[in-house]
Coordinates of C-alpha atoms and ligand atoms in Angstrom, one line a residue:
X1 CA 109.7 77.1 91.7
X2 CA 105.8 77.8 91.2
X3 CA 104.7 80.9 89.6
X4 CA 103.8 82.1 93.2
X5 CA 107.2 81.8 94.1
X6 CA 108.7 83.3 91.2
X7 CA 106.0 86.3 91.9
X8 CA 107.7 86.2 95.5
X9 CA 111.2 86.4 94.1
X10 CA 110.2 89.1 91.5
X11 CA 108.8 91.1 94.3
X12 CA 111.8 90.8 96.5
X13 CA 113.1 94.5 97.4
X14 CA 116.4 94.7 95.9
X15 CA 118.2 95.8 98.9
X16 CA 116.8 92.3 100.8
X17 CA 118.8 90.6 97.9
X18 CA 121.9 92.3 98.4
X19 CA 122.0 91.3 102.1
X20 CA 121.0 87.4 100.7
X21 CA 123.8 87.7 97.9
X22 CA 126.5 89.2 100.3
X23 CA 126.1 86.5 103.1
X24 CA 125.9 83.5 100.5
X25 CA 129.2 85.2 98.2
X26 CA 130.7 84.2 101.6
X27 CA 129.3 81.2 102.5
X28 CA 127.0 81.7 104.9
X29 CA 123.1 80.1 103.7
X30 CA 120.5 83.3 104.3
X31 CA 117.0 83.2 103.8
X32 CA 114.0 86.1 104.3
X33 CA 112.2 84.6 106.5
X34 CA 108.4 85.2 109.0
X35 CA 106.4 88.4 107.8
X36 CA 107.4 89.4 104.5
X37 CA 107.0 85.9 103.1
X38 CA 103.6 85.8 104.3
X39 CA 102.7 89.0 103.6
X40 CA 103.7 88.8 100.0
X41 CA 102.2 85.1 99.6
X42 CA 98.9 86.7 100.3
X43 CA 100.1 89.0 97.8
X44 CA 100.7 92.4 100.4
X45 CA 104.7 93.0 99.5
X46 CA 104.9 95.8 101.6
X47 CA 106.2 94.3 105.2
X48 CA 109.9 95.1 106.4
X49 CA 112.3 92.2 105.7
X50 CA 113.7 89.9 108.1
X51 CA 117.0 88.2 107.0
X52 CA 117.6 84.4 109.0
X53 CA 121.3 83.1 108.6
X54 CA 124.0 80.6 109.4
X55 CA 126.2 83.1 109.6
X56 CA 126.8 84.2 113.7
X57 CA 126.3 87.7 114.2
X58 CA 130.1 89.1 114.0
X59 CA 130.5 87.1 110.6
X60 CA 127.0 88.7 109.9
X61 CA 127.9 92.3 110.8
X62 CA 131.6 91.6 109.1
X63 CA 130.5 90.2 105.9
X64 CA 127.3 93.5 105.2
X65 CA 129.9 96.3 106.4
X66 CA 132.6 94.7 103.5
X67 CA 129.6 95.3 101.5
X68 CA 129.3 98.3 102.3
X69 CA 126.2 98.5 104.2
X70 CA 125.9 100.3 107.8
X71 CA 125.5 97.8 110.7
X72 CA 124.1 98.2 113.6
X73 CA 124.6 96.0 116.5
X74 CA 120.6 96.1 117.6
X75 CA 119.7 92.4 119.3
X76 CA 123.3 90.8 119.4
X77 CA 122.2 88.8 122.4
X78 CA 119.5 86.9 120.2
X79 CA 122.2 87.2 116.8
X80 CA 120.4 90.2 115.1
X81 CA 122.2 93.1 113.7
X82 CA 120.7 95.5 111.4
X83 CA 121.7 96.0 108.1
X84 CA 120.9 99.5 106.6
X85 CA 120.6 98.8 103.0
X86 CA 119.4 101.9 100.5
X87 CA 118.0 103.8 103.4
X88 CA 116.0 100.5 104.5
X89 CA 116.5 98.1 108.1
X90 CA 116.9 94.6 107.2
X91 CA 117.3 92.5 110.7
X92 CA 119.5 90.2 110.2
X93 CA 119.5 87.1 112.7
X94 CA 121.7 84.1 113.0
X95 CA 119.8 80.9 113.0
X96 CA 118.8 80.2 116.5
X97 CA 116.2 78.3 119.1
X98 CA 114.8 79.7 122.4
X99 CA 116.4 78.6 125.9
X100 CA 114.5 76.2 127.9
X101 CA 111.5 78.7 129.3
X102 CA 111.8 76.7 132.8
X103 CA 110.4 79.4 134.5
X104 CA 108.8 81.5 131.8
X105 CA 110.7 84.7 132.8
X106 CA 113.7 84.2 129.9
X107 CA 112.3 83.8 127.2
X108 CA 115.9 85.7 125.9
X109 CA 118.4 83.2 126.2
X110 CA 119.2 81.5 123.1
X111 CA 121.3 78.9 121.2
X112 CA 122.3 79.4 117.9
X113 CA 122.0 76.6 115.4
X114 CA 122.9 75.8 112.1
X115 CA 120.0 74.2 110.9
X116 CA 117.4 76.9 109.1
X117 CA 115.2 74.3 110.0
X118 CA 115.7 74.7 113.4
X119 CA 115.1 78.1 113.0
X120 CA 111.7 77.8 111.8
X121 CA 110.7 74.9 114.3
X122 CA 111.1 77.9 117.2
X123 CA 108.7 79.9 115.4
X124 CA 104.9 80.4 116.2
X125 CA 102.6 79.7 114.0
X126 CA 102.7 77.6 110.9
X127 CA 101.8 80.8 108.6
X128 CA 105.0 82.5 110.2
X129 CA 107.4 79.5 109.8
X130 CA 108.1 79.8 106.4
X131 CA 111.4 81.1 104.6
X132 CA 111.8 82.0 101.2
X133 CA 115.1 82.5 99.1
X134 CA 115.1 83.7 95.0
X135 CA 116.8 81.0 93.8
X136 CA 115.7 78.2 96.0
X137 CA 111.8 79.3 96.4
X138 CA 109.4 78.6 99.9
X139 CA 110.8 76.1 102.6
X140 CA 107.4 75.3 104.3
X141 CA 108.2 72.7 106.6
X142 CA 105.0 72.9 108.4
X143 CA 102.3 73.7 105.4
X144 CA 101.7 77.5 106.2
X145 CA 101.2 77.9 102.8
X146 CA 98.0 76.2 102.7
X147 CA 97.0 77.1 106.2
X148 CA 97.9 80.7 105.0
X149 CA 95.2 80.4 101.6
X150 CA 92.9 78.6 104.3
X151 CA 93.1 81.5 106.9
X152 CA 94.1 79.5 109.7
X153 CA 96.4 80.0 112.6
X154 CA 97.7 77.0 113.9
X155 CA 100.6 76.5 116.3
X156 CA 104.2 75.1 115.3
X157 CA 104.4 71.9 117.0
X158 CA 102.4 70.8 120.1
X159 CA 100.4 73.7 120.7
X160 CA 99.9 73.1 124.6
X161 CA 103.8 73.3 124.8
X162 CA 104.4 76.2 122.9
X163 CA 101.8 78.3 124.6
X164 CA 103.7 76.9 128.0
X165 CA 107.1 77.8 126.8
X166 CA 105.8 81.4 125.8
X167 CA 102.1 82.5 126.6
X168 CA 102.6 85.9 124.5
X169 CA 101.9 83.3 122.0
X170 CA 98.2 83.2 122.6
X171 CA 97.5 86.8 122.7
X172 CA 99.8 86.5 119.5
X173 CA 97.5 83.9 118.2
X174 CA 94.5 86.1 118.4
X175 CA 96.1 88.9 116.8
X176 CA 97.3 86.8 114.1
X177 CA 93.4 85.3 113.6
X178 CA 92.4 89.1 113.4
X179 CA 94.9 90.5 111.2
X180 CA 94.7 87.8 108.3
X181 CA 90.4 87.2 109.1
X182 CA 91.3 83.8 110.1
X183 CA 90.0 80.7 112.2
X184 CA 92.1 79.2 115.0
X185 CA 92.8 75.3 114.3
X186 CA 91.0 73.2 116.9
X187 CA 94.3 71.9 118.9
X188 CA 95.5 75.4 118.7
X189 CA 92.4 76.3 120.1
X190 CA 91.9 74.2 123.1
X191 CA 95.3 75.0 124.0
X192 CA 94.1 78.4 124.1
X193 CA 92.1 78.1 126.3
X194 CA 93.7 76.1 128.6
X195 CA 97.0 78.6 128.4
X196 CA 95.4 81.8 128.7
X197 CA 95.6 82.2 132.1
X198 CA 99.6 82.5 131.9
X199 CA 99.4 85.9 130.3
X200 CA 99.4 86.9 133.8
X201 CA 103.0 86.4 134.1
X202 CA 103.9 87.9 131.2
X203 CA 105.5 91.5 130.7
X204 CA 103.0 93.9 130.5
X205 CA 104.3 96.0 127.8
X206 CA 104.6 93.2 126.0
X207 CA 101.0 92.5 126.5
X208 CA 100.5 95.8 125.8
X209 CA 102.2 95.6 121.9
X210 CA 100.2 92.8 120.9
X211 CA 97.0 94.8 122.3
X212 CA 98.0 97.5 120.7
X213 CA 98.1 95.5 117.4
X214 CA 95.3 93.3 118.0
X215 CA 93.3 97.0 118.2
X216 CA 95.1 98.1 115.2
X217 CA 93.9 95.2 112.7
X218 CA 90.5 96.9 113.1
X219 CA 89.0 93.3 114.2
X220 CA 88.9 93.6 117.9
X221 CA 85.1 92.8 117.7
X222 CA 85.5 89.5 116.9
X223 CA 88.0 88.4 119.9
X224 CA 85.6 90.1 122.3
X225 CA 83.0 87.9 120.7
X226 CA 85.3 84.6 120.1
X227 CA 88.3 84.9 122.0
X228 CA 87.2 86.4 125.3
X229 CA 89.0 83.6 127.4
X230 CA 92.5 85.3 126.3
X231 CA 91.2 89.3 126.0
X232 CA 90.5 88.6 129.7
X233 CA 93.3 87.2 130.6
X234 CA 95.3 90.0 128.9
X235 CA 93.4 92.9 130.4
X236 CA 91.6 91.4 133.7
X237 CA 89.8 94.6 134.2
X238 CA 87.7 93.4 130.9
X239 CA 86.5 90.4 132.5
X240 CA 83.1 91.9 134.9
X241 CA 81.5 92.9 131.2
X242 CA 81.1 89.6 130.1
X243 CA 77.4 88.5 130.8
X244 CA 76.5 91.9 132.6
X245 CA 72.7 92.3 132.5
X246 CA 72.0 96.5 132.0
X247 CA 68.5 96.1 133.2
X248 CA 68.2 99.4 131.3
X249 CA 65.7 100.4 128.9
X250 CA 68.7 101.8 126.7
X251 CA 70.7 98.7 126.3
X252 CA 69.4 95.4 124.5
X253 CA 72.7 93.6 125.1
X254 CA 75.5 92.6 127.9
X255 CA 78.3 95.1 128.3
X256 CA 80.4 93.1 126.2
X257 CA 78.4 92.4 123.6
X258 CA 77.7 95.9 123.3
X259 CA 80.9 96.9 123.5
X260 CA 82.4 94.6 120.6
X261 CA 79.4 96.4 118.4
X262 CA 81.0 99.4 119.7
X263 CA 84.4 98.8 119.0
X264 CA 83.0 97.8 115.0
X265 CA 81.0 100.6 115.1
X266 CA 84.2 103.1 115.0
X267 CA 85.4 101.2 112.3
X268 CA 82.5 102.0 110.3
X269 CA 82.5 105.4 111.4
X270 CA 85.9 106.3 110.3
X271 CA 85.6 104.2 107.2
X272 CA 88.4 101.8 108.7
X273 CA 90.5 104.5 110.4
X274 CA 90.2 105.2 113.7
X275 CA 93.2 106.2 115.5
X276 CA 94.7 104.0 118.2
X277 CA 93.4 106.6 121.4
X278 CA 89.4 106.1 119.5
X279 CA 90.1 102.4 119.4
X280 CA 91.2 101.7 123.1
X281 CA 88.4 104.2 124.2
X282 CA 85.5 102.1 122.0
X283 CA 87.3 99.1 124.2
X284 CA 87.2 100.8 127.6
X285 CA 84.4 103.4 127.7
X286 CA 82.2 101.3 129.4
X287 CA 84.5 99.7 131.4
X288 CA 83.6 100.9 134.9
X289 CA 80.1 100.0 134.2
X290 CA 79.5 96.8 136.2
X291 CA 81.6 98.5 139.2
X292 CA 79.2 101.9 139.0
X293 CA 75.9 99.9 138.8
X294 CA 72.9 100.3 140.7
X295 CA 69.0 99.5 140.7
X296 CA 66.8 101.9 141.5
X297 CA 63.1 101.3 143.1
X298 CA 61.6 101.1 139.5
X299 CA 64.0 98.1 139.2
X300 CA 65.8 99.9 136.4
X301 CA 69.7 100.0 136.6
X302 CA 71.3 103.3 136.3
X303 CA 75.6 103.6 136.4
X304 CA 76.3 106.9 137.7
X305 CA 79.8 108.1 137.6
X306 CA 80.8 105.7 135.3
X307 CA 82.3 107.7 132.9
X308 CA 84.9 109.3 135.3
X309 CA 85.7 105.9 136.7
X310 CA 86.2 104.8 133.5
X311 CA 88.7 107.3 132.3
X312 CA 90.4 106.0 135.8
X313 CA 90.5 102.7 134.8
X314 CA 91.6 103.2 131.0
X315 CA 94.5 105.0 132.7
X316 CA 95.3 102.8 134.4
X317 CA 95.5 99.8 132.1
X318 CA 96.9 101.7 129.1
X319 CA 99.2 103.7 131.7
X320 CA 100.1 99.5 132.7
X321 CA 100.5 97.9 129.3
X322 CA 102.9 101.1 128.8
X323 CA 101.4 103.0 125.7
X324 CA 102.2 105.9 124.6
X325 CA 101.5 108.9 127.1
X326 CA 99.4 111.1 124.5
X327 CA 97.4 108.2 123.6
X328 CA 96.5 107.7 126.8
X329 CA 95.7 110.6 127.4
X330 CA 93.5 110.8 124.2
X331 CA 91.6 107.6 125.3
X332 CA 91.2 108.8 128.6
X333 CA 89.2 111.7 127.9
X334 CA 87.2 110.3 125.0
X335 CA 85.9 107.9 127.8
X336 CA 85.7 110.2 130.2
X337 CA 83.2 112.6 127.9
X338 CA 81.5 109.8 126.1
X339 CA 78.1 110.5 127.6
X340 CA 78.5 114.2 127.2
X341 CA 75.2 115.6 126.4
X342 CA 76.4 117.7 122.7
X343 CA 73.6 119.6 121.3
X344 CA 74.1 121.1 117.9
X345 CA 74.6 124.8 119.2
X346 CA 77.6 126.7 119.1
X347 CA 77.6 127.2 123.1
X348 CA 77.3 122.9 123.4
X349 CA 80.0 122.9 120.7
X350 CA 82.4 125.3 122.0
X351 CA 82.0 123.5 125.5
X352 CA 82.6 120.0 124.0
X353 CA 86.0 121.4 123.1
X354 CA 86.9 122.8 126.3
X355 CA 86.3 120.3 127.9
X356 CA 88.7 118.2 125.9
X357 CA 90.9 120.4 126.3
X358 CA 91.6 120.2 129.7
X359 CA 91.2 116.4 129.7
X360 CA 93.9 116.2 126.8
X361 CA 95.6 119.8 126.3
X362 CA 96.7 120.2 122.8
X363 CA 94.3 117.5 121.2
X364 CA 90.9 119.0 121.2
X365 CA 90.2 119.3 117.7
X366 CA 90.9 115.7 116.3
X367 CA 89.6 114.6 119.7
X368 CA 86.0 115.9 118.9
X369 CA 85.4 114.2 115.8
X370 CA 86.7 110.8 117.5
X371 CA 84.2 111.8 120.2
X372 CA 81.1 111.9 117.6
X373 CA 82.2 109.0 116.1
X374 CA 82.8 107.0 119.7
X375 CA 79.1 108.5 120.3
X376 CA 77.6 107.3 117.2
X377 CA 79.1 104.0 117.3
X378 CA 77.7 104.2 121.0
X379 CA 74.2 105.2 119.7
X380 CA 73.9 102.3 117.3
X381 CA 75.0 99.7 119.8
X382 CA 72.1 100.5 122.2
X383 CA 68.5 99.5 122.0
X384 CA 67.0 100.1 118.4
X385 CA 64.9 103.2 120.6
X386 CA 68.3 104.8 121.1
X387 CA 69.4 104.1 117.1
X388 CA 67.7 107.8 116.1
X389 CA 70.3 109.7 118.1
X390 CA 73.1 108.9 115.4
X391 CA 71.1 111.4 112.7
X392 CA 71.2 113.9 115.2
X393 CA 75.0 113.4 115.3
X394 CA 75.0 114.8 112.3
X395 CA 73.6 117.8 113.5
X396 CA 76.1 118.2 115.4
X397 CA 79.0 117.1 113.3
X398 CA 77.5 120.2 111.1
X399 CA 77.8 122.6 114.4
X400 CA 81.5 121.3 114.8
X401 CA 82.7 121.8 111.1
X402 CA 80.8 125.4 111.2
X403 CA 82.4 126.2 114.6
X404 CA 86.3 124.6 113.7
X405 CA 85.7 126.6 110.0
X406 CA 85.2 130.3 111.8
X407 CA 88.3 129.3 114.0
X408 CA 87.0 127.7 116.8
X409 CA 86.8 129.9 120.4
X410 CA 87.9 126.6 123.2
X411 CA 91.0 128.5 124.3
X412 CA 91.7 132.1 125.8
X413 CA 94.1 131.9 122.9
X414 CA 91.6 131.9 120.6
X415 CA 89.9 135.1 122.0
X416 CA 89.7 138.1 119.3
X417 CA 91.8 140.2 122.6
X418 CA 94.1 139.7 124.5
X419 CA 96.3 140.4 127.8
X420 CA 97.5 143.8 126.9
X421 CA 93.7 144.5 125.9
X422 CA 92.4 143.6 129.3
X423 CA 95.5 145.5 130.7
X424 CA 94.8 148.9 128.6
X425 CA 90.7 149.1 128.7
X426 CA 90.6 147.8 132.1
X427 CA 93.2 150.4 133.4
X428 CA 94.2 147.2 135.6
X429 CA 97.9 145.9 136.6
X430 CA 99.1 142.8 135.0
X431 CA 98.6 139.7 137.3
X432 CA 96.5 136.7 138.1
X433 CA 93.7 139.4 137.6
X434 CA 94.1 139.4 133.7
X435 CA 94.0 135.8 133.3
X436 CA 90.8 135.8 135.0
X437 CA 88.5 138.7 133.0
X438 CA 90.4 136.8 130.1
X439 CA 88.4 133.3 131.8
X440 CA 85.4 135.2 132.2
X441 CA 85.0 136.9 128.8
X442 CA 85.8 133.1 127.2
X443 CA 83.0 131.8 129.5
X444 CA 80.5 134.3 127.8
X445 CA 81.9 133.6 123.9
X446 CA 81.7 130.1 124.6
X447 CA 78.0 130.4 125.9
X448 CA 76.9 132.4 122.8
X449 CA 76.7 135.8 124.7
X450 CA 78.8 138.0 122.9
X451 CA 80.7 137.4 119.4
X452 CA 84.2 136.7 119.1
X453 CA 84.7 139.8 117.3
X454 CA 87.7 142.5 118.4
X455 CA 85.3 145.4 118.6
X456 CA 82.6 143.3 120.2
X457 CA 84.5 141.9 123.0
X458 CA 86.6 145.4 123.7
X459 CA 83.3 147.0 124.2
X460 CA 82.7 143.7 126.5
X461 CA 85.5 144.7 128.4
X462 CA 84.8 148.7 128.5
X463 CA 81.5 147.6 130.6
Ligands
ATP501 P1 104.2 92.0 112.1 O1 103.8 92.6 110.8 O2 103.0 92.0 113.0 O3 105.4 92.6 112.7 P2 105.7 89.6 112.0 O4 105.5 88.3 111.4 O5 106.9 90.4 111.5 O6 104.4 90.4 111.8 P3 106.9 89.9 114.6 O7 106.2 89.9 115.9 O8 107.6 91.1 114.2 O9 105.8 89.4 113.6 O10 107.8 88.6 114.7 C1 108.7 88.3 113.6 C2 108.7 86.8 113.4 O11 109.3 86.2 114.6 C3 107.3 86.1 113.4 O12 106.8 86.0 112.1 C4 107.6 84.8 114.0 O13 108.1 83.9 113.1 C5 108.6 85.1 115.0 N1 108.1 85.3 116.4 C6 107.9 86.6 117.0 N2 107.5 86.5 118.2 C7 107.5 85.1 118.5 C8 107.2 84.4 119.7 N3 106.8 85.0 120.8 N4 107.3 83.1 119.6 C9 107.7 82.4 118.5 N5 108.0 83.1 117.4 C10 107.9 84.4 117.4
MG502 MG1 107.6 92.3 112.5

C-alpha cells in the first residue's frame, strides 16, 4: 500500500469496516467500492459507503444480522441489502453484471458473479471502477486513479457499447465531467455524441435525477456551452435556444449562450448556493423565448408573453422528469416573474411578494431573494447597456430586507386586523363579505396608502 492508500484506509468510517470484517470473518471477499473511493482519493471522505461482495444477498443479510447489525432487504433483485451500521446505511451488493440490454428497457436484470473484477468491468466510468479494501489497498483495473488526478471521464470498456447498453450513461458522463471539473476522453466523447440521442428512451425520472444533479454540481454552464448535444437530448424543449438570434438591443448573445451565463451568474450570486427551484429556473426562464418571438416594423424582436409560457413549459418538463412538487412550483413562478418590473418602493416590494405568493403559496419570502438574484444574474448576461440594472438591485434588495424586517404585509394574515375587526367596526355579518374589505384594505397597505398599523387601519375601516 501507498501512503494514499493508507490515508484511504485510515479514513475508512469504522462502521464500513465492521460490515468488511463481518463478511470476510465468514468467508465471503468484500470491498468498498464506486463513490466513496473516489471521493476520498480526491481527498473528500465524506460520501456514503457502498459495500461490493461475493457473498449473495441472503448470506449477505445473514452474516451482518449475526453481527448484529439491522438489515434491510432494499434492492434484493440486483443483490443489495442495507446494512444499518451505528445509525449509518451501508448498501451492500453481491458481486454482479447487468443482463443483456437487448432492448434497452431492462436495464434490471442481473447475474451475479464471483469475480470483483467482474463487478467493476459493469461499472461506468474508469474513475468509478475502482474498489478499495484496508488491508489489500486500491484494485484499479482500469487506471481511474490517474484519470481521477487527470480529471477525466472516460468510459469502462468500449465506450460506443456502454452508452448502447445504457444511455443514462451519457447524461451520467456529463454530470460526472461537471461534478469533478473534468474533460471527457476523446473516444468517450465521440461516443457521446453519437449515443445521445437514446436518452429518448430512457425513463424520465431517471433523466430527471441525473438533471437534477448535473444542476446541483453548480457547473451546468459548462454542458450548455460543451455538451449541448446530450442537454438536448435530455430536455428536447432546450434544443430551439441554441443559435437563436435576439435581434434585440438588450441581448448581445444567443438564448443559450445567454442562458449558460445565466445559470453561472446565480452561482455567483448566491456565492455557490442556489437552491435547486433558482437553478432549474436560471435553466428554463427563457425557455419559451424562440416560441414567443416576433419582429416588429423597426426590425427589432420583441417576445411577449414569454414569461407565462415559460412557467408552462418548466412545468411541464420538471412536472415530466418527476421532481419534487414544491420545487416545481418554486421554479415555476421564479420564471414566470423574472421580468417583473421591481422598483425599490415598499408598494413594488410588497407586490413582488404577492405575487409569489399566489404562484407558490407558502414560499414567498426565500422565493424573492432567489428572484433578485435570478434577475441580477439576468441583468449581467444581457448587453453591457443592460449591466447598470444589477446596482439598482441592490436598491431593491435594501427595500426587501427593510420590508421582510418590519414583518412584511403580502398576506391578509399579515394585516395589523382582522376578521372579527371587519365584523365589529363594519357592523357587517360574517361571510364572503369579510374576506373581501379584508382584500381591499391589503390592496391599499400593499400600495403604500395607509400603514399597517392597528389604529391606522381600524380607522380605515370606520370610513
Ligand atoms: P454520487 O455521489 O453521485 O451518488 P456515486 O458514484 O455513488 O456518486 P451512483 O449513481 O450512486 O454514483 O452509483 C454508484 C456506483 O454505481 C457508481 O460509482 C458506478 O460505479 C455504478 N453505477 C451507477 N449507475 C450506473 C450505470 N448506469 N451504469 C454503470 N454503472 C453505474
Ligand atoms: Mg451514490
Amino acid at each position: 500500500m501507498d501512503a494514499t492508500e493508507a490515508r484511504l484506509a485510515r479514513e475508512l468510517p469504522g462502521y464500513a469496516r465492521r460490515v468488511l470484517g463481518a463478511l470476510e470473518a465468514a468467508g465471503h471477499e468484500a470491498w468498498v467500492v464506486g463513490g466513496w473511493v473516489r471521493d476520498a482519493l480526491l481527498g473528500r471522505p465524506g460520501h456514503d459507503v457502498d459495500v461490493t461482495t461475493a457473498a449473495p444477498w441472503r448470506e449477505t443479510a445473514a452474516v451482518l444480522r449475526a453481527a448484529g447489525m439491522t438489515v434491510h432487504e432494499t434492492g434484493t433483485a440486483h443483490g443489495t441489502v442495507t446494512a444499518v451500521v451505528e445509525g449509518r446505511p451501508v448498501e451492500t451488493t453481491t458481486y454482479r453484471v447487468e443482463g443483456s440490454y437487448s432492448d434497452r428497457r431492462h436495464p434490471d436484470e442481473v447475474r451475479f458473479v464471483t469475480d470483483v473484477r467482474e463487478d467493476l468491468a459493469r461499472r461506468d466510468f474508469t474513475v468509478n471502477a475502482m474498489a478499495f479494501h484496508p488491508e489489500r489497498g486500491l484494485l484499479d483495473p482500469f487506471g481511474g486513479r490517474e484519470d481521477l488526478a487527470a480529471r477525466v471521464i472516460r468510459a469502462v470498456g468500449e465506450p460506443r457499447l456502454r452508452f448502447e447498453e445504457d444511455a443514462l450513461r451519457v447524461l451520467r458522463a456529463v454530470r460526472f465531467a461537471c461534478r469533478l471539473g473534468a474533460r471527457i476522453e476523446r473516444g468517450t466523447q465521440r461516443a457521446l455524441d453519437a449515443c445521445a440521442p437514446g436518452l429518448a428512451a430512457i425513463a424520465s425520472e431517471r433523466v430527471g435525477q441525473e438533471m437534477d444533479g448535473i444542476l446541483a454540481t453548480g457547473r451546468v454552464a459548462w454542458a450548455l456551452r460543451h455538451e449541448f448535444a446530450v442537454m438536448r437530448a435530455a430536455v428536447p424543449e432546450l434544443a430551439p435556444m441554441e443559435g437563436f438570434d435576439q435581434r434585440s438591443p438588450y441581448h448581445a448573445y444567443d438564448v443559450l449562450e445567454h442562458t449558460a451565463r445565466v445559470c453561472a451568474g446565480v452561482e455567483e450570486a448566491t456565492g455557490g448556493l442556489p437552491s435547486p427551484a433558482l437553478r432549474w429556473a436560471a435553466l428554463l426562464h427563457d425557455v419559451a423565448k424562440p416560441a414567443c418571438w416576433s419582429v416588429d416594423d423597426g426590425g427589432r424582436g420583441h417576445f411577449f408573453g414569454h414569461p407565462g409560457e415559460g412557467a408552462r413549459v418548466t412545468r411541464r418538463v420538471m412536472g415530466r422528469l418527476a421532481l419534487p412538487r414544491e420545487v416545481v412550483r418554486a421554479a415555476a413562478a421564479l420564471v414566470l416573474l423574472h421580468d417583473f418590473e421591481l422598483r425599490p418602493t415598499p408598494s413594488s416590494t410588497r407586490r413582488m411578494l404577492s405575487e409569489l405568493e399566489a404562484a407558490a403559496p407558502g414560499q414567498a419570502r426565500p422565493l424573492a431573494f432567489a428572484l433578485l438574484d435570478l434577475k441580477r444574474a439576468d441583468a449581467l448576461a444581457k448587453a453591457p447597456a443592460c449591466r447598470g440594472y444589477a446596482a439598482e438591485l441592490d436598491a431593491m434588495s435594501a427595500a426587501l430586507r427593510r420590508e421582510l424586517a418590519g414583518g412584511g404585509v403580502w398576506r391578509v394574515r399579515d394585516l395589523a386586523v382582522s376578521g372579527a375587526d371587519v365584523i365589529r367596526e363594519r357592523g357587517i355579518e360574517p361571510g364572503p363579505g369579510v374576506g373581501m374589505v379584508l382584500a381591499q384594505l391589503l390592496e391599499a397597505v400593499k400600495a403604500d396608502e395607509v400603514p399597517n398599523d392597528r389604529e391606522a387601519l381600524l380607522a380605515w375601516l370606520r370610513w
